[in-house]
Short mmCIF file of C-alpha atoms in Angstrom, two decimals:
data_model
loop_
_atom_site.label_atom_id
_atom_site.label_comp_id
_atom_site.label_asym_id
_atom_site.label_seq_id
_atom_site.Cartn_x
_atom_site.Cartn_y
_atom_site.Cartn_z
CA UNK A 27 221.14 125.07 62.84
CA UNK A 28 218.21 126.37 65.06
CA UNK A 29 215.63 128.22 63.53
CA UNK A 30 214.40 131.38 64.29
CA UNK A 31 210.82 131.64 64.68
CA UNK A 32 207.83 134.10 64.44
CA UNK A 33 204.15 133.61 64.16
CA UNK A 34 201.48 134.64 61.39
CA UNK A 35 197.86 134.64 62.49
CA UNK A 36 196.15 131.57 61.39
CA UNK A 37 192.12 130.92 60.70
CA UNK A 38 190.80 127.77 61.69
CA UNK A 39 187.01 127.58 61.46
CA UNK A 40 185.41 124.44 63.97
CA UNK A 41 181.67 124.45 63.39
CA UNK A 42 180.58 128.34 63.17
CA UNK A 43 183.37 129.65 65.32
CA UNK A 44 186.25 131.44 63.99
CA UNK A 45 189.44 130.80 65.95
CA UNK A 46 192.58 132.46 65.41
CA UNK A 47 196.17 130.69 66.39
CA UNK A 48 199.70 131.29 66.03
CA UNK A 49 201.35 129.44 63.00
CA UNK A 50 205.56 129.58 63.23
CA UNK A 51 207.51 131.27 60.42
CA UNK A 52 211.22 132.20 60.67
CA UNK A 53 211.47 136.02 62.03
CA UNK A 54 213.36 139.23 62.03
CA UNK A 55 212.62 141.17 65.10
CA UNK A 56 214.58 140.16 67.97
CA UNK A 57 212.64 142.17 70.81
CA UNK A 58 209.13 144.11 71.15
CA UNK A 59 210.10 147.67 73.21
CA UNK A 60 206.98 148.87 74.63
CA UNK A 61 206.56 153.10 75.83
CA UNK A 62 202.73 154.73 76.78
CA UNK A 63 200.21 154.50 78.89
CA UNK A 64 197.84 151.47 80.41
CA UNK A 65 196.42 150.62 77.01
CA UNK A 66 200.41 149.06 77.09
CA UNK A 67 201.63 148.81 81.11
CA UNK A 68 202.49 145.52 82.10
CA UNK A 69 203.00 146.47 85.83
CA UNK A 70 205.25 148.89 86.22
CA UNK A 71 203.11 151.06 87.99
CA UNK A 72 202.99 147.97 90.80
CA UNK A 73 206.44 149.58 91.63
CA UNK A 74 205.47 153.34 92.53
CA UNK A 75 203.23 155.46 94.68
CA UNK A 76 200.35 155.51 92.62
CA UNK A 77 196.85 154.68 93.08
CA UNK A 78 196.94 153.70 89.73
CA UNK A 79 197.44 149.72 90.06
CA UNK A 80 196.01 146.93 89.11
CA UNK A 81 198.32 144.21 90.68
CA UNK A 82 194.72 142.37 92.38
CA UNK A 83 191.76 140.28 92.05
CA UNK A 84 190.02 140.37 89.60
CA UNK A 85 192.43 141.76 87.34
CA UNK A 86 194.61 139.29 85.68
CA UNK A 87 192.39 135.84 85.87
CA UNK A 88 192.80 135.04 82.40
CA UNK A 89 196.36 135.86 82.41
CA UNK A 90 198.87 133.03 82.85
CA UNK A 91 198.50 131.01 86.12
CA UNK A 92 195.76 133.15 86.90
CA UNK A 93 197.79 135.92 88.13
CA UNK A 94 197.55 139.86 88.44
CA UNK A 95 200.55 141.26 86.95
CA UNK A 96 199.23 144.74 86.87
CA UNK A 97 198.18 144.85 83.32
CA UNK A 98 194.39 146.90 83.03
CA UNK A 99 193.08 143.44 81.77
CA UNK A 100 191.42 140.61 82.56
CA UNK A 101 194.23 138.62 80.42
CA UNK A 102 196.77 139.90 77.87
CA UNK A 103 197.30 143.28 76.40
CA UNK A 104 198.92 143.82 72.74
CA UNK A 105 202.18 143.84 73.06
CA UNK A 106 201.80 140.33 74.59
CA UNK A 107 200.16 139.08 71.79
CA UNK A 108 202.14 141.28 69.26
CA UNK A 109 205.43 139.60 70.99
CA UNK A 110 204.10 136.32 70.51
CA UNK A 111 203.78 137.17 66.38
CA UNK A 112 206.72 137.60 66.13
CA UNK A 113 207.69 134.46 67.59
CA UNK A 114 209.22 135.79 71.06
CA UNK A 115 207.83 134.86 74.67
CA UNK A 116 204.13 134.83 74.84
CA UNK A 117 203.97 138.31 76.92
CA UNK A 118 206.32 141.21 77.82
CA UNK A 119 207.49 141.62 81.64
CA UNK A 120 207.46 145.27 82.73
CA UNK A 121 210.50 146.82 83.27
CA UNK A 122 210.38 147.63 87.17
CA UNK A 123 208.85 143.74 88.10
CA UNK A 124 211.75 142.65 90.27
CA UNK A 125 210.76 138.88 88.87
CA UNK A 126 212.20 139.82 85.64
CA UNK A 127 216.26 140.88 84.90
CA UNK A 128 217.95 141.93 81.73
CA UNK A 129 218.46 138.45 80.65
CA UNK A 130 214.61 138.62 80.19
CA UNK A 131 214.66 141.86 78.93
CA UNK A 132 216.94 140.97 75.88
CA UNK A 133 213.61 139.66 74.20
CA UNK A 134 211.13 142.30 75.03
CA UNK A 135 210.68 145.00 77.55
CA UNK A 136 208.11 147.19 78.83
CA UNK A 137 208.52 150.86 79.96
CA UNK A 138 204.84 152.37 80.05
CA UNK A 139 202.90 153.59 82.94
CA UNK A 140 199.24 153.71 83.46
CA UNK A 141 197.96 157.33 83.45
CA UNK A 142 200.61 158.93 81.90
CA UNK A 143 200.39 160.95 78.57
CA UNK A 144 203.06 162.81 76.33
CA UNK A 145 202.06 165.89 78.45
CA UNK A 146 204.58 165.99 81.64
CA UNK A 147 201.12 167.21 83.37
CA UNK A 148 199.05 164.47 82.38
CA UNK A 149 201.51 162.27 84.32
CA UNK A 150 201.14 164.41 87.35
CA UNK A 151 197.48 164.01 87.94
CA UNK A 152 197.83 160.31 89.25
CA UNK A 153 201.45 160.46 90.06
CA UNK A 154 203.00 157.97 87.71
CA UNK A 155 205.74 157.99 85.58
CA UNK A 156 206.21 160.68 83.03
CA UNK A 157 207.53 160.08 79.31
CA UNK A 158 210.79 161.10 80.11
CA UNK A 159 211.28 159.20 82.86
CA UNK A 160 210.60 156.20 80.36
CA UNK A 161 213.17 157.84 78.04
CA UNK A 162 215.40 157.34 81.13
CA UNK A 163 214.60 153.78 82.02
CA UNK A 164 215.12 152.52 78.40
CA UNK A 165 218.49 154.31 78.36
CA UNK A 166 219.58 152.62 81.70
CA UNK A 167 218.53 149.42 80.16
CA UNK A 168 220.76 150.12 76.99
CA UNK A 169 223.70 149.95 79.22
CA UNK A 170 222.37 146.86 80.84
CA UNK A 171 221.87 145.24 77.52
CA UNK A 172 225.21 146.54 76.40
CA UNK A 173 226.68 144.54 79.51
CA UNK A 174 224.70 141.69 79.04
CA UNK A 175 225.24 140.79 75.51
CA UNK A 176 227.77 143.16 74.30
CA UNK A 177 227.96 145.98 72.69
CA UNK A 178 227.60 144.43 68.90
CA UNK A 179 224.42 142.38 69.80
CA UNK A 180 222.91 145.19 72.00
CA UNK A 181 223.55 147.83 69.09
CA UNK A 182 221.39 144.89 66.50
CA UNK A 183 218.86 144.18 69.27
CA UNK A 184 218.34 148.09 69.67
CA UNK A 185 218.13 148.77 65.89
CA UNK A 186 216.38 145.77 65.16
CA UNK A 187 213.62 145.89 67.71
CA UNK A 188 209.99 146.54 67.29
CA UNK A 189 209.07 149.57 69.66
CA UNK A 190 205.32 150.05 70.39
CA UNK A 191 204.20 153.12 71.34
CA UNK A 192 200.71 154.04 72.65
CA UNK A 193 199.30 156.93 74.62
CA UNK A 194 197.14 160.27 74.61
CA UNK A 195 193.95 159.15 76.09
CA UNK A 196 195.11 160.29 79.39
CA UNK A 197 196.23 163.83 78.00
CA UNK A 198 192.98 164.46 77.06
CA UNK A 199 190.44 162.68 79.63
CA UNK A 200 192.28 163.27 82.71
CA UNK A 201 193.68 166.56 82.23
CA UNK A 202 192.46 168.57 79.61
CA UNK A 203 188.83 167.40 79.63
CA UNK A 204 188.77 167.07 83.13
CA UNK A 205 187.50 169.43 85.73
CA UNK A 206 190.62 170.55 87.77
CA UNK A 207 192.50 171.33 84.34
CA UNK A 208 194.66 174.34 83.91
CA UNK A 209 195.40 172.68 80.23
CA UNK A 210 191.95 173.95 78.93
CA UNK A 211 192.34 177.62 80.31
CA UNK A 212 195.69 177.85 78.23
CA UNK A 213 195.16 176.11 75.07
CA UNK A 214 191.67 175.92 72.89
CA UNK A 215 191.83 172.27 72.00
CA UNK A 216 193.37 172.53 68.34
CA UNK A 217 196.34 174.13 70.66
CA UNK A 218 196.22 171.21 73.07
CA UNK A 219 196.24 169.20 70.21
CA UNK A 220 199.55 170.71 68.44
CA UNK A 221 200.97 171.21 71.29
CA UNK A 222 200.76 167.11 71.77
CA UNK A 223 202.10 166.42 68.47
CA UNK A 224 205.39 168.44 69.15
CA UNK A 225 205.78 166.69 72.35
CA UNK A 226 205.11 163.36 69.80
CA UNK A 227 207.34 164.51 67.65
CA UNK A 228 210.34 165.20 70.69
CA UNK A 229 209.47 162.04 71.76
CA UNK A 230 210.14 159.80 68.40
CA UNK A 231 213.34 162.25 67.79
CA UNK A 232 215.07 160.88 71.13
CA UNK A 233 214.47 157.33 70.82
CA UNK A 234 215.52 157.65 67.26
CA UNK A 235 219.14 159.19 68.32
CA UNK A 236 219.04 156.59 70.84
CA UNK A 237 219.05 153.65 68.10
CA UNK A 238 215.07 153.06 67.61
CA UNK A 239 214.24 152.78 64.03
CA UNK A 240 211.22 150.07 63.88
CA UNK A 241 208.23 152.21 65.42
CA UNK A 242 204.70 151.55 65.69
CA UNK A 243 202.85 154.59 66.96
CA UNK A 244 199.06 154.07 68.05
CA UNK A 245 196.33 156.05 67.74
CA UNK A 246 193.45 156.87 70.22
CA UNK A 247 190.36 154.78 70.10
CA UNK A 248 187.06 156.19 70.12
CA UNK A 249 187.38 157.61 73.52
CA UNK A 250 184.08 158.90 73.45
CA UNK A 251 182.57 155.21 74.04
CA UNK A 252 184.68 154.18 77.14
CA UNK A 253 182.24 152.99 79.51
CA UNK A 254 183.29 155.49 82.05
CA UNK A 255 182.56 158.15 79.59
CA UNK A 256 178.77 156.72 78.47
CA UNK A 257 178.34 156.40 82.02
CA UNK A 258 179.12 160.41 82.82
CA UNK A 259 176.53 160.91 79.88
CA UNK A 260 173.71 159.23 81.65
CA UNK A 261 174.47 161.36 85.12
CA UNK A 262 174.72 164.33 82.60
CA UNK A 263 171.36 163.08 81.43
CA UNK A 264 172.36 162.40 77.93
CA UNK A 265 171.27 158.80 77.93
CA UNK A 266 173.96 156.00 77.09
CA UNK A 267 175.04 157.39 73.79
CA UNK A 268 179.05 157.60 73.60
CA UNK A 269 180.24 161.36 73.95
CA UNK A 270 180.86 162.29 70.39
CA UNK A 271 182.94 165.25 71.32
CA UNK A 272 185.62 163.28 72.68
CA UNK A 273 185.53 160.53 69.85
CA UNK A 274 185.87 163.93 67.26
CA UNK A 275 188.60 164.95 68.81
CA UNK A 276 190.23 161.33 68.74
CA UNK A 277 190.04 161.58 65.22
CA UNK A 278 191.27 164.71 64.44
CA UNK A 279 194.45 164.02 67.03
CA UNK A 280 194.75 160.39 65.53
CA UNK A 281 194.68 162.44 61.58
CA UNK A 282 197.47 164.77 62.97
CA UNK A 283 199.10 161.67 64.40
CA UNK A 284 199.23 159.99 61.14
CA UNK A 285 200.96 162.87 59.32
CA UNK A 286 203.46 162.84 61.82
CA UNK A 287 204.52 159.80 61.12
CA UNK A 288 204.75 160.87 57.38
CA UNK A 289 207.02 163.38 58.16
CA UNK A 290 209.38 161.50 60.29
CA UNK A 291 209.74 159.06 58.02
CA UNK A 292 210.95 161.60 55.25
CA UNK A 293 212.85 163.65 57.77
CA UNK A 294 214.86 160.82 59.79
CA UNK A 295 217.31 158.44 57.64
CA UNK A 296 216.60 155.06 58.17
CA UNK A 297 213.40 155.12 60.03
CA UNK A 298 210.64 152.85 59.14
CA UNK A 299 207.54 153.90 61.66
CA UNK A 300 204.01 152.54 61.26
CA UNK A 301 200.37 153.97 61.66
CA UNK A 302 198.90 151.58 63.73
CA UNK A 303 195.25 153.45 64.15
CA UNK A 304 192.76 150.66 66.30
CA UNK A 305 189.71 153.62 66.26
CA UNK A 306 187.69 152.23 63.24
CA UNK A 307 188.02 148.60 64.39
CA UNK A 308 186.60 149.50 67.94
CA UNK A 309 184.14 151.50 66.88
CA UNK A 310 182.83 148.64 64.48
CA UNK A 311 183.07 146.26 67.38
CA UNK A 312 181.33 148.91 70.08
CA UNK A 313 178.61 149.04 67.45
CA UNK A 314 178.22 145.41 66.32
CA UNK A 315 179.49 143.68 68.89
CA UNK A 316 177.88 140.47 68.11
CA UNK A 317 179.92 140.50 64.64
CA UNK A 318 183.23 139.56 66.26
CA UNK A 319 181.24 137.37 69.52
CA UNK A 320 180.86 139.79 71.74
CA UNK A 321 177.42 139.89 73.66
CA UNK A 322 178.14 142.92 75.77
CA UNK A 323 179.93 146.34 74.52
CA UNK A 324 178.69 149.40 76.70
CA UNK A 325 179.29 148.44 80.24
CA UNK A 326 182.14 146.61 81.18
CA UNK A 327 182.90 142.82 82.83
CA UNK A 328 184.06 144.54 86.60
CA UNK A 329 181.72 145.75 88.98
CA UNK A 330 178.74 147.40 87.42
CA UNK A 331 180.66 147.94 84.29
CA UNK A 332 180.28 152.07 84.58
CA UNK A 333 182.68 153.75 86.54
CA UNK A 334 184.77 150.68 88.27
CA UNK A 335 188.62 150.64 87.56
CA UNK A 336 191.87 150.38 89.40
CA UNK A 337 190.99 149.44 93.37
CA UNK A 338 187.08 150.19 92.36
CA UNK A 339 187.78 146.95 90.33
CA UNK A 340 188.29 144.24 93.21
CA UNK A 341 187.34 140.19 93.71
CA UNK A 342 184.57 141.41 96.09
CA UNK A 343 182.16 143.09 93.79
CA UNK A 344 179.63 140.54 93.55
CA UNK A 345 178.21 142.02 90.05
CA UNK A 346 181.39 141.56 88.22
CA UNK A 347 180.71 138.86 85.14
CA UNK A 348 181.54 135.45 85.14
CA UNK A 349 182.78 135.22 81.79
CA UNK A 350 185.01 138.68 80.40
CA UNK A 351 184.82 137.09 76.54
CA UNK A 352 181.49 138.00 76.27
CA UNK A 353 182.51 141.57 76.65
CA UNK A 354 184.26 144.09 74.44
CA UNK A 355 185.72 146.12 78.00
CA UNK A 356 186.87 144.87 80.66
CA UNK A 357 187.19 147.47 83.33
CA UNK A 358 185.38 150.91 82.65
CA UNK A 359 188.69 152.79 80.60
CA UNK A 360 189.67 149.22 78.93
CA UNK A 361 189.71 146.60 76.74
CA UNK A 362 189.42 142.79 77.44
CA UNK A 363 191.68 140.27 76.66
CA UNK A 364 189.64 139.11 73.75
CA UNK A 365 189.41 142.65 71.96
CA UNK A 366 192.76 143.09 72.08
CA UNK A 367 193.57 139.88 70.26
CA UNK A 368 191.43 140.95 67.76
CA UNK A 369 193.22 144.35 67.42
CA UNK A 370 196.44 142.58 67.65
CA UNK A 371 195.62 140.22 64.55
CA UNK A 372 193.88 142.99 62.84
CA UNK A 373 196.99 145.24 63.19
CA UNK A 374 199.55 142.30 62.08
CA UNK A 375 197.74 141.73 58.95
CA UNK A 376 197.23 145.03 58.07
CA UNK A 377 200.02 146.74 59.13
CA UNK A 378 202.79 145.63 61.44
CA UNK A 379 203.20 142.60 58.61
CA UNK A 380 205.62 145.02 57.34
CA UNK A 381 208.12 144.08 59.69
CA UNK A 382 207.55 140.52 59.40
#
């Protein structure tokens, strides 16, 4: 009989070093469905007119084979890593790479799009593919699935499935925050804020009728201490100090976020949805960065580290760093392969363990 496999993070400690491997365990969760923003995009945005991509040099050189797949990392994001705890393929293809088909798909798909938000305007700003248009895709690839395995497996791999779901930074620092808003003229920000949650809400609701009922919904980090933010403090004369409004107003979205999920799990029969909220963590890592072996935590690995992401972020910027582990961000708006293995095992231990 073949076993069924996942992983469970693993400390090994060689000399003062802490490594952290997978160790295989029989599993549960036959697929890891991914919805949001770039914090989760594994290329689809390679496949629209955006100027949103990050299908180049330098992106992607820690990644397998050294290849740009149009993740916003140097390496793997967490739902790679997540996918490979759970004892599926080491990384989830995006839904719009033509390399990848629904036989691929049957393990782990991704639907999210850099720049987009749970506000329909948010996606508008960059041109990239709203939430419901990711609502859309996933059903399309329901009746793929359907076809594919039939309808008995498809209706266990849709029920049974892990969905990740991560976004909101974008709703908030490229279109309410942002200069060429019409957001902020028609909402204070505790509006902006509710109004986000029932979009949340909407959200969860239709993937629930369509057969989702493993969620794990993720918070906003301290978006205050983005490079590209610390960076617009210094030009604003405010020295290098993260922007304290925008981490406040993390947490008060990520506290609203979290009694969401409270209520959907009373409200909807059958649901078992997750908090998975990575703001303390980074904030403990932007502030003690050499805690976790990090030498480098506000300016990033590309370019100058300030304001370079997307095409800013290309192999001919001479000042980009050699080594990306030595750094908590890897592009000005995100993470580096490294941190997000650390969120990832922080998160499995602490929370997604429940659907172990």
């Amino acid at each position: 009989m073949e076993a069924n496999y996942k992983f469970i993070p693993c400390l090994i400690i060689i000399f003062v070093q802490l490594i952290i491997i997978p160790c295989v365990v029989g599993g549960k969760v036959p697929a890891i469905i991914v919805f949001g923003d770039s914090s989760v995009d594994a290329g689809n945005n390679n496949q629209i007119s955006t100027v949103l991509k990050s299908n180049f040099e330098p992106y992607g050189r820690d990644f397998y084979g050294k290849m740009p797949t149009g993740r916003f990392c140097n390496g793997r994001i967490p739902p790679d890593f997540i996918s490979e705890a759970f004892g599926l393929r080491p990384f989830v293809p995006a839904y719009l790479d033509p390399m990848f088909n629904i036989t691929d798909f049957a393990g782990g798909v991704c639907f999210a799009s850099a720049g987009t938000g749970y506000d329909n305007a948010t996606s508008q700003v960059l041109n990239v593919i709203p939430l419901w248009k990711e609502i859309e895709n996933y059903k399309e690839y329901q009746k793929k699935l359907e076809a594919y395995v039939g309808s008995k497996k498809a209706k266990y791999i849709i029920q049974e499935a892990l969905y990740l779901v991560s976004l909101g930074t974008n709703d908030f620092l490229e279109n309410y925050y942002s200069i060429q808003s019409k957001r902020a003229s028609q909402f204070t920000i505790e509006q902006y804020q509710g109004f986000l949650i029932e979009l949340a809400e909407n959200f969860i609701k239709q993937i629930y009728q369509l057969g989702a009922r493993k969620i794990s919904f993720t918070g906003l980090p301290p978006m205050g201490c983005l490079p590209l933010e610390r960076a617009t403090n210094i030009i604003r004369g405010r020295g290098d100090a993260c922007n304290e409004k925008y981490n406040d107003c993390a947490l008060r979205f990520n506290v609203m976020l979290n009694g969401l999920v409270d209520k959907l799990n009373r409200e909807l029969p059958g649901m078992k949805m997750v908090f998975s909220n990575p703001y303390e963590l980074i904030l403990q890592i932007i502030r003690n960065p050499s805690s976790f072996g990090f030498e480098v935590a506000g300016v990033a690995c590309c370019g100058t580290g300030l304001f370079e992401m997307s095409y800013l972020c290309d192999k001919l910027n001479p000042l980009t760093c050699t080594d990306a582990n030595k750094y908590v961000f890897w592009d000005s708006f995100h993470l580096s392969q490294k941190t997000n293995l650390i969120i990832t095992n922080f998160l499995m231990k602490n929370v997604l363990n429940q659907f172990l």
